[in-house]
mmCIF file of C-alpha atoms in Angstrom:
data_model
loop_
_atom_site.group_PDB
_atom_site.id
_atom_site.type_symbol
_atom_site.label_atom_id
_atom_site.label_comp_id
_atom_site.label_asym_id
_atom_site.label_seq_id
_atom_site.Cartn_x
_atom_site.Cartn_y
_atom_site.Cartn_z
ATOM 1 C CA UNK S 76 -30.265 5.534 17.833
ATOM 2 C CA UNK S 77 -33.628 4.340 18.308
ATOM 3 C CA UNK S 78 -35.480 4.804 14.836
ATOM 4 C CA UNK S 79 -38.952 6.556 15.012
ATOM 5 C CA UNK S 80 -41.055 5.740 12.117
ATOM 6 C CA UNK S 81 -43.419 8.491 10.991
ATOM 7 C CA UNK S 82 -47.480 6.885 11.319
ATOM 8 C CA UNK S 83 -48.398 5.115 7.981
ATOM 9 C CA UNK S 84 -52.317 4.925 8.780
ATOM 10 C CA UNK S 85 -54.176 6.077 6.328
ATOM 11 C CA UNK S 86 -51.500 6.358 3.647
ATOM 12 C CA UNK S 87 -51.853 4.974 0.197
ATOM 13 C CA UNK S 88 -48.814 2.746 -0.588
ATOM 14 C CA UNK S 89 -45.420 1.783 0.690
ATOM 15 C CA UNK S 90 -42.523 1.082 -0.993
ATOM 16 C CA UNK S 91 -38.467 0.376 -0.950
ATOM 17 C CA UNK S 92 -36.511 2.211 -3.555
ATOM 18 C CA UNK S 93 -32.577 2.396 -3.579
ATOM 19 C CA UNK S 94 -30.776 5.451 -4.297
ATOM 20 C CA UNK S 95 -30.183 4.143 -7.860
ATOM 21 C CA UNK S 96 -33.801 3.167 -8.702
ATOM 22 C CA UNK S 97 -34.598 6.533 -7.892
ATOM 23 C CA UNK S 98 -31.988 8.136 -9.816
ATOM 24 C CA UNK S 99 -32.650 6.004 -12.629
ATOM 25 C CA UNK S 100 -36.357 7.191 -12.446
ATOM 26 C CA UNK S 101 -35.746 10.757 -11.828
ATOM 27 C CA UNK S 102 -33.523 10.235 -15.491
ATOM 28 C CA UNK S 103 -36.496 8.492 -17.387
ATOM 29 C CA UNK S 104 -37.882 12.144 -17.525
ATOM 30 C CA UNK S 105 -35.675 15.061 -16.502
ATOM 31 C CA UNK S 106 -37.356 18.297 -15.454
ATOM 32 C CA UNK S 107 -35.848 21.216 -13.516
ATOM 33 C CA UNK S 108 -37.835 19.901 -10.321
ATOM 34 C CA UNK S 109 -36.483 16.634 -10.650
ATOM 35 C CA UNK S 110 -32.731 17.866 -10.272
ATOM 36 C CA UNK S 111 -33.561 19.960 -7.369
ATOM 37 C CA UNK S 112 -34.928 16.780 -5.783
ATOM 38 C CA UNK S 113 -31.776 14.981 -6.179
ATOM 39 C CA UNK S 114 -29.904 17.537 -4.788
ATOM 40 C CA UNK S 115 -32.674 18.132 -2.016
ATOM 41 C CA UNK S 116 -32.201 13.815 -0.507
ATOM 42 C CA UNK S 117 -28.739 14.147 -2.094
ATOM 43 C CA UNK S 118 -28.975 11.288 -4.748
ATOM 44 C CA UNK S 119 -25.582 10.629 -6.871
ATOM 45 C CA UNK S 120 -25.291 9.055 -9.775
ATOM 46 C CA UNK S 121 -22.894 5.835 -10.494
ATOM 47 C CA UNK S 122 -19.819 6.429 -12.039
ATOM 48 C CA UNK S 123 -18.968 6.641 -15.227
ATOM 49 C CA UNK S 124 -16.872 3.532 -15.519
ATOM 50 C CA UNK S 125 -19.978 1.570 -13.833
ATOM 51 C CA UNK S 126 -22.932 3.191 -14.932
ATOM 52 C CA UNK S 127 -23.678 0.532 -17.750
ATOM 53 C CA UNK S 128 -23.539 -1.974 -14.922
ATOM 54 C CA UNK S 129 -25.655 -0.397 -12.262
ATOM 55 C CA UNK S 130 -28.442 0.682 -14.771
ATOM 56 C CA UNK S 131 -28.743 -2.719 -16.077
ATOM 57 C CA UNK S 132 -28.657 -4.318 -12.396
ATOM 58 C CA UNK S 133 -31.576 -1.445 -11.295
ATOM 59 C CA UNK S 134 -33.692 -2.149 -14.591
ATOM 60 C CA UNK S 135 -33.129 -5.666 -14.011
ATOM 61 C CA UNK S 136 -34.373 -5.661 -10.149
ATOM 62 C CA UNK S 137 -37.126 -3.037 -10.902
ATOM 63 C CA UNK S 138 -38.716 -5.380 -13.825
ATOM 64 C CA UNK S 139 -38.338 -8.708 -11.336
ATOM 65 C CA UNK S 140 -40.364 -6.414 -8.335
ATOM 66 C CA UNK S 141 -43.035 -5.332 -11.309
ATOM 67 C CA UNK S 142 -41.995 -2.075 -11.454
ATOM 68 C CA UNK S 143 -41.210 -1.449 -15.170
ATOM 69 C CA UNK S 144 -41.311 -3.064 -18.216
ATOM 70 C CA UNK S 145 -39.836 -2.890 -21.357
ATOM 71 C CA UNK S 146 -41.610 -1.649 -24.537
ATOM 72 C CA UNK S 147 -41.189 -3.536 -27.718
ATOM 73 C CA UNK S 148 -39.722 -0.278 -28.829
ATOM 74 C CA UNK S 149 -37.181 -0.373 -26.080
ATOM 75 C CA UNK S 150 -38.082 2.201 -24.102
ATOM 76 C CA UNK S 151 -38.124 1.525 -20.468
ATOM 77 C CA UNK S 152 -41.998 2.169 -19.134
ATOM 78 C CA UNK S 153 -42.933 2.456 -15.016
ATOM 79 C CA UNK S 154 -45.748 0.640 -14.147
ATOM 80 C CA UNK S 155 -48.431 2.759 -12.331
ATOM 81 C CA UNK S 156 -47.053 3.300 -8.944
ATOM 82 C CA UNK S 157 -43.501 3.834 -10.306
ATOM 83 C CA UNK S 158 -45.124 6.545 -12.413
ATOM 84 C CA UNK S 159 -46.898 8.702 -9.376
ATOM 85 C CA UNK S 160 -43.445 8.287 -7.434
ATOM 86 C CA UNK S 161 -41.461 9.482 -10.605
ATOM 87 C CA UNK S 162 -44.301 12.229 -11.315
ATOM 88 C CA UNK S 163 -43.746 13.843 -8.077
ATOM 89 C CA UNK S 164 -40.221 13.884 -8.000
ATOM 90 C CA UNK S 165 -39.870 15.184 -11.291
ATOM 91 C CA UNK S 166 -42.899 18.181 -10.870
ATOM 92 C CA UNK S 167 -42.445 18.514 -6.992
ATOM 93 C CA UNK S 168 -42.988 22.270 -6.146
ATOM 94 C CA UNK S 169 -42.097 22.085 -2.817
ATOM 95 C CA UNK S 170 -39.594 19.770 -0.584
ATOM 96 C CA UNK S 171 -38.912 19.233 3.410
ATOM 97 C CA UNK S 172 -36.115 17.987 4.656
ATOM 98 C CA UNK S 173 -35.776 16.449 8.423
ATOM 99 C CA UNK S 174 -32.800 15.130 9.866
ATOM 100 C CA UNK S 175 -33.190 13.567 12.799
ATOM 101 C CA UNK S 176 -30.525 13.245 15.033
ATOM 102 C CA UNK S 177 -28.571 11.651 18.442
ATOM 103 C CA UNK S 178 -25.087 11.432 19.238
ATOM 104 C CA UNK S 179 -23.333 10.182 15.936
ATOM 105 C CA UNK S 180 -26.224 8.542 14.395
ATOM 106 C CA UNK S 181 -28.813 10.958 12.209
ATOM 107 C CA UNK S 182 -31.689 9.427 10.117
ATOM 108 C CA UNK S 183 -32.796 11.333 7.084
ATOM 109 C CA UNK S 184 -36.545 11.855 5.615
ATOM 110 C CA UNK S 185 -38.062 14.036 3.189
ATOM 111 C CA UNK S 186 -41.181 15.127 2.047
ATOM 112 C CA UNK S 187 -41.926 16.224 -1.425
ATOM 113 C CA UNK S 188 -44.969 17.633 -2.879
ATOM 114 C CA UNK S 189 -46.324 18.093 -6.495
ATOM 115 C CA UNK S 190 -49.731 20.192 -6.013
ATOM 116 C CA UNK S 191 -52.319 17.710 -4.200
ATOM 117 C CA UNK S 192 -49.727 14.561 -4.794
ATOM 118 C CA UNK S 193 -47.055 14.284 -1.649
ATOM 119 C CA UNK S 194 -44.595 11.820 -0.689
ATOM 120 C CA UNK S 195 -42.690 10.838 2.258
ATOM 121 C CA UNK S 196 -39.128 9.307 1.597
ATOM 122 C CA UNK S 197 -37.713 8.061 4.872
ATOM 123 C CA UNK S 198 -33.958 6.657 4.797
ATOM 124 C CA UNK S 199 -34.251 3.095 5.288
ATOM 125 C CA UNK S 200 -30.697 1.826 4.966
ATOM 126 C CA UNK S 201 -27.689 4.377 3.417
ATOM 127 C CA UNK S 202 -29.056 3.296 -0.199
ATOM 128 C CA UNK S 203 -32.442 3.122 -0.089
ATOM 129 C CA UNK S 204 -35.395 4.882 0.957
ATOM 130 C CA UNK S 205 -39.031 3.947 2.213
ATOM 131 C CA UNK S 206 -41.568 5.784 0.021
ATOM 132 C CA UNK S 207 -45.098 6.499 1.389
ATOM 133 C CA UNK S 208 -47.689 8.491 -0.036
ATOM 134 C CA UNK S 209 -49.363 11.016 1.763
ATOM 135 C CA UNK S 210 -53.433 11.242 0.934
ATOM 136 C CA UNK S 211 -53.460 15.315 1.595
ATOM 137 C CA UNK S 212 -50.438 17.925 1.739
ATOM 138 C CA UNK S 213 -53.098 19.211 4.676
ATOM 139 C CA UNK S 214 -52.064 16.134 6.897
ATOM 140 C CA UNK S 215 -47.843 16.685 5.936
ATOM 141 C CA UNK S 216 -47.970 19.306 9.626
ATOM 142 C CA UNK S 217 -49.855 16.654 11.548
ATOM 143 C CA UNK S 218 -47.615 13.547 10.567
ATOM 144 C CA UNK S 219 -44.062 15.753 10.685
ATOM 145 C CA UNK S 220 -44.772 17.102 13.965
ATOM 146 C CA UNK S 221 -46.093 13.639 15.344
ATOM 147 C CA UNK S 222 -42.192 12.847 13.974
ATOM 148 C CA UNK S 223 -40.428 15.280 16.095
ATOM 149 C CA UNK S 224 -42.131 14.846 19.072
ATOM 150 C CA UNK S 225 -41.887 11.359 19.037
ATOM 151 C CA UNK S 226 -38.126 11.160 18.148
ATOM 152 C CA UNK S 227 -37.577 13.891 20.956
ATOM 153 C CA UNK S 228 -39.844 11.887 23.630
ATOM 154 C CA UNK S 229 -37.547 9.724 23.422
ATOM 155 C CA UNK S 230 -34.393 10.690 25.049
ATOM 156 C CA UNK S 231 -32.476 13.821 25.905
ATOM 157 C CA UNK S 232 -29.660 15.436 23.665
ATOM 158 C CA UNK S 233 -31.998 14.785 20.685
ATOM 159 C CA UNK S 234 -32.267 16.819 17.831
ATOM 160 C CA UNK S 235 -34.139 17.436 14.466
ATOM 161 C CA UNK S 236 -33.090 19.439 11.561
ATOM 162 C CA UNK S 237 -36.147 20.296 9.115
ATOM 163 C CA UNK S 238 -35.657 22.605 5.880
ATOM 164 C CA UNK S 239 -38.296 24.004 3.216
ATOM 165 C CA UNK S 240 -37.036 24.988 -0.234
ATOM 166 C CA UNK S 241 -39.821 26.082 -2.664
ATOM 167 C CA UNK S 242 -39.982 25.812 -6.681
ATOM 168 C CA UNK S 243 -39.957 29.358 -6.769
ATOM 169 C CA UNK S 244 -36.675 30.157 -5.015
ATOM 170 C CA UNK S 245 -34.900 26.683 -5.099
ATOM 171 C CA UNK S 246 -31.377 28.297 -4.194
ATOM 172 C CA UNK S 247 -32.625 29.382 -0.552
ATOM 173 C CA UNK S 248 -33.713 27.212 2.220
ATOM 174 C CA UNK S 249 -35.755 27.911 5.537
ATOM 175 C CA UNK S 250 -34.263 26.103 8.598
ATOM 176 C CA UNK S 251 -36.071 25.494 11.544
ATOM 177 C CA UNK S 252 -34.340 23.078 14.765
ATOM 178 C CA UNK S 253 -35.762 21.294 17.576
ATOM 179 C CA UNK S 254 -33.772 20.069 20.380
ATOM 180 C CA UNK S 255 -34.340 17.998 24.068
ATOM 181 C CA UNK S 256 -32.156 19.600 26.471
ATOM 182 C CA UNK S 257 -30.275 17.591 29.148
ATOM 183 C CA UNK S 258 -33.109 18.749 31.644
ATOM 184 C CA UNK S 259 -35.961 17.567 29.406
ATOM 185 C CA UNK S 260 -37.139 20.684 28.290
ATOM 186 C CA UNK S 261 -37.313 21.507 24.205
ATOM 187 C CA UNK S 262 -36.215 24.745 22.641
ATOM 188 C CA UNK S 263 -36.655 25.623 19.372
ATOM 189 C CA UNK S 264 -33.979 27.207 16.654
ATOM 190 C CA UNK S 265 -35.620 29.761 14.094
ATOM 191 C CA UNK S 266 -34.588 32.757 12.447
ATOM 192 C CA UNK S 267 -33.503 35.266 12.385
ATOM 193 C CA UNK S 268 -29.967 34.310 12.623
ATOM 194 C CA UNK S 269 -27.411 36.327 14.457
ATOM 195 C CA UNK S 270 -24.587 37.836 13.750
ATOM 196 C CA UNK S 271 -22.379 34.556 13.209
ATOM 197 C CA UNK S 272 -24.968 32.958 11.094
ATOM 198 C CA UNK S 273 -26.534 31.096 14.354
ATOM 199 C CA UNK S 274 -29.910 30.135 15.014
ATOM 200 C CA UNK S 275 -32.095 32.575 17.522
ATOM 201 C CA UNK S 276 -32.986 30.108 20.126
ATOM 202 C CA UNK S 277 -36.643 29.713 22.162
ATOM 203 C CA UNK S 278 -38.437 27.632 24.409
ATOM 204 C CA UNK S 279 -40.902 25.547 23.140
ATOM 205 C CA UNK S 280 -43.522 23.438 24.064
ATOM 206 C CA UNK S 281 -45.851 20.081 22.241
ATOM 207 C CA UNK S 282 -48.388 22.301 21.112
ATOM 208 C CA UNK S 283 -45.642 24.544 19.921
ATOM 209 C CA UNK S 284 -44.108 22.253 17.923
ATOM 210 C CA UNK S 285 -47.161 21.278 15.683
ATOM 211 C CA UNK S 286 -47.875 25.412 15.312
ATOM 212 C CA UNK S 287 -44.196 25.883 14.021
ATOM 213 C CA UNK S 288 -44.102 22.909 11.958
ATOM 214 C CA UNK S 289 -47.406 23.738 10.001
ATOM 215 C CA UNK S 290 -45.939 27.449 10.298
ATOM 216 C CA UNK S 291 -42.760 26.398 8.446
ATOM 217 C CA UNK S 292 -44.610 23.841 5.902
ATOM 218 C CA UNK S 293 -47.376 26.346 4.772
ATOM 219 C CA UNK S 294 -46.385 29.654 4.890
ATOM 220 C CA UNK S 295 -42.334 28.906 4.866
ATOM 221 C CA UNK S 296 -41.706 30.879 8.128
ATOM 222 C CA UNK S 297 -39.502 30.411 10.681
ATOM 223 C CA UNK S 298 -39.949 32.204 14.015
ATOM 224 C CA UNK S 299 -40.293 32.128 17.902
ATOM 225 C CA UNK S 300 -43.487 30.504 19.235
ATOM 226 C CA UNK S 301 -46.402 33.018 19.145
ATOM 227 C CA UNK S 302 -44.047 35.544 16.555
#
């Protein structure tokens, strides 16, 4: 699958994390936000039997890269753009999932925010992520859209997979689906959802796209174009 990168202009920083520098983050300060972000980009923990050695091999390559250092106390302390990546993950109020996807292959990237602070965490490899900040949570329907419609320009029998969960109702998701047909057009999957827990399915157009996606990422809806 050809990757499509969401557009970095104008964002603040970018950064490589693995799955285990996150989670070791996410632990230096656990909150009830920070566990539904690591169930939101599904982040696991090392084992039991290895944990000793993976936390010593993250600190280690976190504190080479300038990330942390260690207090004379011992405590383990994120330098400053560890601490607005940590921040936000641990106080995020409101996550977006996209799975982009072709054949066999998918590519996963999610957006959290924390009140004016928003991140974009696109899979890089299978164990680490690229982490960009976002300068407004106003631009998140702008650069998402610009996503899908790239990713779907790009070939038919494409398809991406975006979900909202909010901090106030963490245990339910809203799906919304994009998809190029074989005959180039796009239709759109939104609820409600039928009788067999399907998708209702609609046309959709490039201007469409952008009005659901801000649709879905401000007011959490879900619906046919011009609902």
């Amino acid at each position: 699958m050809t990757e499509t990168a969401p557009d970095t202009s104008g964002q603040e920083q970018t950064t490589i994390y693995t799955a285990y520098e996150i989670d070791f983050m996410l632990n230096l300060r656990p909150t009830e936000a920070g566990a539904v972000t690591r169930e939101q980009i599904g982040l696991r923990s090392a084992p039991e039997e290895a944990k000793e050695f993976v936390t010593a091999a993250v600190t280690s390559g976190l504190r080479a890269r300038g990330k942390v250092t260690h207090s004379e106390d011992g405590q383990w302390l994120l330098g400053e753009e560890g601490q607005v990546v940590a921040t936000t993950l641990t106080s995020a109020d409101r996550w977006l999932g996209l799975a982009l996807t072709e054949g066999e292959a998918m590519r996963m990237a999610f957006v959290i925010k924390a009140n004016q602070a928003v991140l974009m965490l696109t899979q890089d490899e299978l164990d680490s992520f690229v982490v960009s900040a976002l300068p407004d949570p106003a631009q998140v329907p702008a650069s998402v859209a610009d996503v899908v419609t790239a990713f779907l320009d790009e070939g038919k029998e494409r398809t991406v997979s975006l979900r909202r969960t909010d901090a106030s109702a963490p245990q339910d998701t809203t799906p919304l689906m994009f998809h190029a047909e074989a005959d180039g057009s796009w239709r759109v999957g939104h609820l409600p959802l039928d009788d067999e827990g399907v998708l209702s399915v609609s046309g959709i157009d490039r201007a469409g796209v952008a009005a659901a996606v801000s649709a879905l990422w401000e007011q959490g809806t879900s619906q046919a174009p011009g609902a």
